[in-house]
Amino acid sequence: MGASSHQSGAAGRAPTADHPASVRNVVLVGHSGSGKTTLVEALALTAGAVNRAGRVEDGATVSDYDEIEHRRQRSVQLSLVPVEWAGIKINILDTPGYADFVGELRAGLRAADAALFVVSAAEDGDGLSGATRMVWDECAAVGMPRAIVVTHLEAARADYAQMTTVCGDAFGADDPDAVRPLYLPLHGPVAPDGHAPVAGLLGLLSQRVYDYTSGDRVERDPDPGELALITEARARLIEGIIAESEDETLMDRYLGGEEIDLKTLIDDLERAVARGTFHPVLMAAPAADGARKGLGTVELLELITGGFPTPLERAPVGVTTPDGAARPAVTCDPGGRLVAEVVKTSSDPYVGRVSLVRVFSGTLRPDETVHVSGHGLTDRGHEDRDLHEADERVGALTSPFGKQQRPLTHCVAGDLACVAKLTRAETGDTLSAKDDPLLMEPWSMPDPLLPLAIEAHSKADEDKLSQGLARLVAEDPTMRLEQNPHTHQLVLWCLGEAHQDLALERLRTRYGVQVDPVPHKVSLRETFGAKAGGRGRHVKQSGGHGQFAICEIEVEPLPPGSGIEFVDKVVGGAVPRQFIPSVEKGVRAQAARGLSAGHPLVDVRITLLDGKAHSVDSSDAAFQTAGALALREAAASGACVQLLEPVAELAVLVPDEYVGPVMNDLAGRRGRVVGTDAAGTGRTRVLAEIPEIEIGRYAVELRSVSHGTGLFSRTYARHEPMPPQLADKLREQSEKGSQLT
C-alpha cells in the first residue's frame, strides 16, 4: 500500500512457517473466466516462486496442473500455491469458478482466513454473477475479511471505473463507503484501436505513481494531471477508512481540516480490512512477456501480508469428542493439543491418497500416529461413522507446487500441508492426538441434486466399479452414491452436468473404470382405482402328479400408505388351510412385480373369497401360481389400474426479482405452489409440491431461470396418481422395452 517489499521465496524450496503470525491463508473467489488462475501465476512470479510466468511445465500452471484441467481449460478442483513475501508465508487457495464445483470453493473457504474476490474489468455491468454475490454474503455472515481485485485490464473493453462502481453496488449495499479503490489506473498512449492500455497505478494513500511503462515497476511523483485525479479519489477513500476507524475522534479531526498522517491511515486501513469491515478494491494484470512482476501484484501482496489477518485472529474452533461430548473450543496455538482437518482428498498414481490438511491447533509432524475421526456421511455413500475412526500413521509432510510435492519438517497451527498415505481419512475428517481424539464441527456442503444413473461397461469394469466409486466419493463429499432399492439403479448424485462429466472422466482415467450413463428412473407405483375381481386357474396334467389350484379374489383400493393387505374369507374349506399362505405369497410376489407397467402394486386389499383344490395334485407352488394369475386377471378385467408417481416437497430460495419466473417455471412442470415466505433481505423461499419426474434436471434448469442465484432442497412427500395421458405413454414405452421411465 506504500513502498515496495522484497520477495523472499525461492523456486527450489517450500516456504515454511514456524509461527502462525507468519502465515496468511487467502482464498480466491470468482466466477469462471474472471482470471483467478492467471492471477495466481502472476503472484507466484512476483514472489519469486517461479521463473517463467508461473509455468511449471508446458501446458500446466502452478494451480491448474491436472490433465483434466488442461483438456477442459478451466479449474475443476481446489489447489494450494504457497509463496513467500516479506518473510510471510502466503497460502493461496485457488478455487474453481464454475457452480458445479462449489464444494471445492467451500473447502477453500474453510481453510482460509480471508477471501480475495476476483472480477474482470472486461465484463459489463452484469459481470458479477449471482453466485459470486452469494459467496460474498456468506463470507459477510461469518465476518471473513474480503478484498476485491479487478483483472483483465489489458482487454480492449476493460473499464476499471465501471467495474469499481459495479463492485460498490454489489458488495457495498449495506455500507457503500466500505468498498473503495486503493489505486487508480495509469493509462498509457492510445493504441490504433482507440484503446489506452493500463500502464501503471496511481496510489491514492501514498500519492505516488507506480509506472510499468518500461516493463519494470518504477515509482515516481505524480504530474499535475495525475495529482488532480489522485486528490479527488483520495478524499473519498480517506472518508471510508476513517468511517471504519476505531478512533472515534479521527472523523472530527479530519472534518476539522486536520491532515491525517499516512501511517495512521494505513494502520487504520489494515485493521479495518482484518476486521472485515472495509473492502479495498485493487487491480492486477500479468506481465506481458511473462518475465517481470505483473502490474499490481506487489501492491496485492502488500495488502495480503499487511491487511489480512493471521490465523491467530481466527475465532476458536468448536470441537467435540468423537461420540459427541462437548469439549472446549481450540485456539491457534502451535504448542496446544493437535486438531487438524482434511480439507481436500486426492489420489496420486505413485504416492496414493494425498490429504490437504489445515492445522488449527498444535503442530503436525511426519511419522507420528494420529486419530482420524469423521462424521461418516453415510447418506452419501461414505463409511459409517462408527467404522470411520482409526489411528493412522502420518506419512511424509509436503508443500504442493503444481504437481510437485516439496518436503516439510512440520506444519504449525494456522498452516496447511499435504499428508501422504492416510488411507482412511476423507475430506472433512479431523486429525487429532491418539490419546485425546476430537472431532471438529462440520462445514456446510451443498446437497447434490442431479442424478446420474450408471452401469459398468463390461464384466471387467464391474469388478472394479465398487472400489472406484468408493474412492471417488471419498475425495468429493459433494457427491452422493446411492443403490436405489426400488429401481435397482446405481446412482451418482452430482451438483451439475460438469460435475457429472468430471466424475465419469475420473472413473475412467484415474481408476480405470469405464461406465455407461443410463436414463435415471423414478420409483413409480401402481394401484387399483376401483374394486375388481379375478379368478386364477392353474390346472395341468402331464403324467404322474399334476398341478391343480383355483382361487377367486377381490381387490379394492385402500388409502395411500396402506401397502398390501391380504384377507382370508374362504368358507367350507374350499381352499385348504395349508394353501392359504401360498395364495398370499403368490399375490404378494405378483404385486411386487407389478401389473400393467412393471411397477410395484401398493395400497390395495386383496381378499381370498373361494377356490378349489385336488387331494393329490394341489401344492404350494400351484396355489402361488393361481394367486398371481388371479391378481393379473383382476387387473385385466377392466378395472382402472392407476400409475402412481412420487411427489416431492420443493423449497426454492431465490432473490425477490426471480420469484415470478420460478413460479411460472414450476407451474409448467405440473408443480403446485403452496406458499412463499421471506428468507432474509431481498430473498424469498417458494414452497411447492411437484412430481419428481419433472425435476430430474432441476439442478441445472434452476440456474438458468434464476441466473445462477437459486438454491433448492427436496424431500419425498407421497405418491399420487399420474395423469392418464402420461401414464399411457409410459406404459407404451414399457411395452416396447424402453428404460425411459
CSV table of C-alpha atoms in Angstrom, one decimal, residues 48 231 701:
chain,number,residue,atom,x,y,z
A,48,GLY,CA,9.9,-15.3,-6.9
A,231,THR,CA,-6.7,14.1,-4.9
A,701,GLU,CA,-32.6,-25.6,-15.1
